[in-house]
PDB file of C-alpha atoms in Angstrom:
ATOM      1  CA  GLN W 203     -16.081   7.873  -8.286  1.00 64.00           C
ATOM      2  CA  TRP W 204     -12.574   7.459  -7.337  1.00 79.00           C
ATOM      3  CA  GLN W 205     -11.306   3.922  -7.104  1.00 93.00           C
ATOM      4  CA  LEU W 206      -8.283   1.941  -6.145  1.00 95.00           C
ATOM      5  CA  VAL W 207      -7.767  -1.657  -7.395  1.00 96.00           C
ATOM      6  CA  GLU W 208      -5.078  -3.765  -6.183  1.00 97.00           C
ATOM      7  CA  SER W 209      -3.586  -6.878  -7.748  1.00 97.00           C
ATOM      8  CA  GLY W 210      -0.456  -8.862  -7.948  1.00 98.00           C
ATOM      9  CA  GLY W 211      -1.626 -11.162  -4.195  1.00 98.00           C
ATOM     10  CA  GLY W 212      -0.969 -14.560  -4.150  1.00 98.00           C
ATOM     11  CA  LEU W 213       0.504 -17.452  -2.522  1.00 98.00           C
ATOM     12  CA  VAL W 214       4.628 -17.416  -2.274  1.00 98.00           C
ATOM     13  CA  GLN W 215       7.174 -19.690  -0.072  1.00 98.00           C
ATOM     14  CA  PRO W 216       8.999 -18.077   2.710  1.00 98.00           C
ATOM     15  CA  GLY W 217      11.628 -15.840   1.076  1.00 98.00           C
ATOM     16  CA  GLY W 218      10.100 -15.039  -2.014  1.00 98.00           C
ATOM     17  CA  SER W 219       8.833 -12.209  -3.692  1.00 98.00           C
ATOM     18  CA  LEU W 220       5.398 -10.292  -4.895  1.00 98.00           C
ATOM     19  CA  ARG W 221       4.683  -7.106  -6.427  1.00 98.00           C
ATOM     20  CA  LEU W 222       1.737  -5.514  -5.657  1.00 98.00           C
ATOM     21  CA  SER W 223      -0.256  -2.881  -7.736  1.00 98.00           C
ATOM     22  CA  CYS W 224      -3.004  -0.345  -7.023  1.00 97.00           C
ATOM     23  CA  ALA W 225      -4.099   1.502  -9.972  1.00 96.00           C
ATOM     24  CA  ALA W 226      -6.232   4.727  -9.391  1.00 94.00           C
ATOM     25  CA  SER W 227      -9.010   6.325 -11.584  1.00 90.00           C
ATOM     26  CA  ALA W 228      -7.686   9.014 -10.994  1.00 83.00           C
ATOM     27  CA  SER W 229      -6.296  11.910 -13.722  1.00 84.00           C
ATOM     28  CA  THR W 230      -3.148  12.353 -11.395  1.00 85.00           C
ATOM     29  CA  LEU W 231      -1.177  10.941  -7.906  1.00 85.00           C
ATOM     30  CA  ASP W 232       0.123  14.476  -7.285  1.00 85.00           C
ATOM     31  CA  TYR W 233      -2.118  15.260  -4.527  1.00 88.00           C
ATOM     32  CA  TYR W 234      -2.900  12.808  -2.681  1.00 91.00           C
ATOM     33  CA  ALA W 235      -1.249  10.284  -0.058  1.00 94.00           C
ATOM     34  CA  ILE W 236      -1.266   6.931  -0.884  1.00 95.00           C
ATOM     35  CA  GLY W 237      -0.990   4.441   1.726  1.00 96.00           C
ATOM     36  CA  TRP W 238      -0.484   0.716   1.788  1.00 98.00           C
ATOM     37  CA  PHE W 239      -2.143  -1.559   4.974  1.00 98.00           C
ATOM     38  CA  ARG W 240      -2.547  -5.470   5.630  1.00 98.00           C
ATOM     39  CA  GLN W 241      -4.979  -7.434   7.616  1.00 98.00           C
ATOM     40  CA  ALA W 242      -4.464 -10.732   9.010  1.00 97.00           C
ATOM     41  CA  PRO W 243      -7.449 -12.886  10.616  1.00 92.00           C
ATOM     42  CA  GLY W 244      -8.466 -11.516  13.952  1.00 93.00           C
ATOM     43  CA  LYS W 245      -5.738  -8.372  13.938  1.00 95.00           C
ATOM     44  CA  GLU W 246      -6.021  -4.783  13.758  1.00 96.00           C
ATOM     45  CA  ARG W 247      -5.300  -3.279  10.243  1.00 96.00           C
ATOM     46  CA  GLU W 248      -1.971  -1.849   9.834  1.00 97.00           C
ATOM     47  CA  GLY W 249       0.246   0.510   7.943  1.00 98.00           C
ATOM     48  CA  VAL W 250       3.175  -0.961   5.957  1.00 98.00           C
ATOM     49  CA  SER W 251       3.961   1.763   3.869  1.00 98.00           C
ATOM     50  CA  CYS W 252       2.825   5.105   2.531  1.00 96.00           C
ATOM     51  CA  PHE W 253       3.652   8.684   0.369  1.00 94.00           C
ATOM     52  CA  GLY W 254       2.143  12.193   1.100  1.00 92.00           C
ATOM     53  CA  SER W 255       0.759  14.157  -1.217  1.00 89.00           C
ATOM     54  CA  SER W 256       3.648  16.689  -0.923  1.00 83.00           C
ATOM     55  CA  GLY W 257       5.802  14.024  -2.760  1.00 72.00           C
ATOM     56  CA  GLY W 258       7.968  13.457   0.385  1.00 70.00           C
ATOM     57  CA  SER W 259      10.318  10.762   1.349  1.00 77.00           C
ATOM     58  CA  PHE W 260       8.193   7.262   1.690  1.00 90.00           C
ATOM     59  CA  THR W 261       7.423   5.646   5.203  1.00 95.00           C
ATOM     60  CA  TYR W 262       7.768   1.897   6.479  1.00 97.00           C
ATOM     61  CA  ALA W 263       6.889   0.243   8.832  1.00 97.00           C
ATOM     62  CA  ASP W 264       9.392  -0.908  10.916  1.00 97.00           C
ATOM     63  CA  SER W 265       8.252  -4.661  10.546  1.00 97.00           C
ATOM     64  CA  VAL W 266       9.208  -4.572   6.546  1.00 98.00           C
ATOM     65  CA  LYS W 267      11.911  -1.894   6.003  1.00 97.00           C
ATOM     66  CA  GLY W 268      14.700  -3.512   3.560  1.00 97.00           C
ATOM     67  CA  ARG W 269      12.520  -5.670   2.293  1.00 98.00           C
ATOM     68  CA  PHE W 270       9.709  -3.505   1.011  1.00 98.00           C
ATOM     69  CA  THR W 271       9.790  -0.749  -1.342  1.00 97.00           C
ATOM     70  CA  ILE W 272       7.274   1.638  -2.345  1.00 96.00           C
ATOM     71  CA  THR W 273       7.012   3.131  -5.819  1.00 95.00           C
ATOM     72  CA  LYS W 274       4.449   4.745  -8.043  1.00 92.00           C
ATOM     73  CA  ASP W 275       4.172   5.859 -11.553  1.00 93.00           C
ATOM     74  CA  ASN W 276       2.520   9.130 -12.229  1.00 89.00           C
ATOM     75  CA  ASP W 277       1.799   8.582 -15.670  1.00 91.00           C
ATOM     76  CA  LYS W 278       0.103   5.038 -15.270  1.00 94.00           C
ATOM     77  CA  ARG W 279      -1.155   6.507 -12.063  1.00 93.00           C
ATOM     78  CA  THR W 280      -0.847   3.072  -9.986  1.00 95.00           C
ATOM     79  CA  VAL W 281       1.510   2.900  -7.020  1.00 96.00           C
ATOM     80  CA  TYR W 282       3.356  -0.726  -6.587  1.00 97.00           C
ATOM     81  CA  LEU W 283       4.698  -2.318  -3.303  1.00 98.00           C
ATOM     82  CA  GLN W 284       7.531  -4.131  -3.928  1.00 98.00           C
ATOM     83  CA  MET W 285       7.300  -7.205  -1.337  1.00 98.00           C
ATOM     84  CA  ASN W 286      11.138  -9.255  -0.752  1.00 98.00           C
ATOM     85  CA  SER W 287      12.159 -11.546   1.413  1.00 98.00           C
ATOM     86  CA  LEU W 288       8.326 -12.692   2.499  1.00 98.00           C
ATOM     87  CA  LYS W 289       7.749 -13.763   5.899  1.00 98.00           C
ATOM     88  CA  PRO W 290       4.597 -15.938   6.694  1.00 97.00           C
ATOM     89  CA  GLU W 291       3.943 -13.165   9.138  1.00 97.00           C
ATOM     90  CA  ASP W 292       3.452 -11.227   6.137  1.00 98.00           C
ATOM     91  CA  SER W 293       0.787 -12.816   5.217  1.00 98.00           C
ATOM     92  CA  GLY W 294      -2.818 -11.033   5.128  1.00 98.00           C
ATOM     93  CA  ILE W 295      -5.270  -9.029   3.080  1.00 98.00           C
ATOM     94  CA  TYR W 296      -3.207  -6.094   1.420  1.00 98.00           C
ATOM     95  CA  PHE W 297      -5.088  -2.470   0.971  1.00 98.00           C
ATOM     96  CA  CYS W 298      -3.900   0.364  -0.546  1.00 97.00           C
ATOM     97  CA  ALA W 299      -5.887   3.845   0.329  1.00 97.00           C
ATOM     98  CA  ALA W 300      -5.851   7.561  -0.551  1.00 95.00           C
ATOM     99  CA  ARG W 301      -6.869  10.859   0.831  1.00 93.00           C
ATOM    100  CA  GLY W 302      -6.413  14.527  -1.260  1.00 90.00           C
ATOM    101  CA  GLN W 303      -4.256  17.007   0.318  1.00 88.00           C
ATOM    102  CA  LEU W 304      -3.060  14.854   2.999  1.00 90.00           C
ATOM    103  CA  ARG W 305       0.548  16.625   3.274  1.00 89.00           C
ATOM    104  CA  ARG W 306       2.699  13.901   4.961  1.00 89.00           C
ATOM    105  CA  CYS W 307       1.315   9.845   5.348  1.00 91.00           C
ATOM    106  CA  VAL W 308       0.194   8.185   8.591  1.00 93.00           C
ATOM    107  CA  PHE W 309      -0.609   4.880   9.094  1.00 95.00           C
ATOM    108  CA  SER W 310      -4.056   5.744  10.959  1.00 95.00           C
ATOM    109  CA  PRO W 311      -6.521   4.372   8.360  1.00 96.00           C
ATOM    110  CA  GLU W 312      -9.197   6.426   9.644  1.00 95.00           C
ATOM    111  CA  GLN W 313      -7.199   9.104   7.656  1.00 95.00           C
ATOM    112  CA  TYR W 314      -7.988   7.919   4.610  1.00 95.00           C
ATOM    113  CA  ASN W 315     -11.161   8.478   2.636  1.00 93.00           C
ATOM    114  CA  TYR W 316     -10.683   5.906  -0.325  1.00 95.00           C
ATOM    115  CA  TRP W 317     -10.069   1.963  -0.316  1.00 96.00           C
ATOM    116  CA  GLY W 318      -9.278  -0.515  -2.736  1.00 97.00           C
ATOM    117  CA  GLN W 319     -11.250  -3.801  -2.150  1.00 96.00           C
ATOM    118  CA  GLY W 320      -7.802  -6.000  -1.083  1.00 97.00           C
ATOM    119  CA  THR W 321      -5.531  -8.615  -2.881  1.00 98.00           C
ATOM    120  CA  GLN W 322      -4.566 -11.657  -0.590  1.00 98.00           C
ATOM    121  CA  VAL W 323      -1.172 -12.469  -0.119  1.00 98.00           C
ATOM    122  CA  THR W 324      -0.400 -15.777   1.346  1.00 98.00           C
ATOM    123  CA  VAL W 325       3.107 -16.580   2.569  1.00 98.00           C
ATOM    124  CA  SER W 326       3.571 -20.599   3.478  1.00 97.00           C
ATOM    125  CA  SER W 327       5.519 -23.520   2.998  1.00 93.00           C
TER     126      SER W 327
END
């Protein structure tokens, strides 16, 4: 019954910004690791950013460091991904995923139990 719903995707010009949201149906985010993944046509799904259930530091893929920021609002049970200075290679379907009691987050999709349906991000001039 856990449900994740992504929103905020769209078409943006290179250098622009988008903020993605991932709303969870759970009563709390405290015991779950949450990750953002993306997938472009013909490519493998790759991790973008995540945080572990221990509430430790957030993790970013090298390709997005300095440009993307992951945050969470525990009261709203929503995780955000702020994406700045977007590049065409950032295009793809962005998914959020969750797993309970995963102390430190990982970028391995198979480790996550719950997935949203994804939101499309297209960076193009």
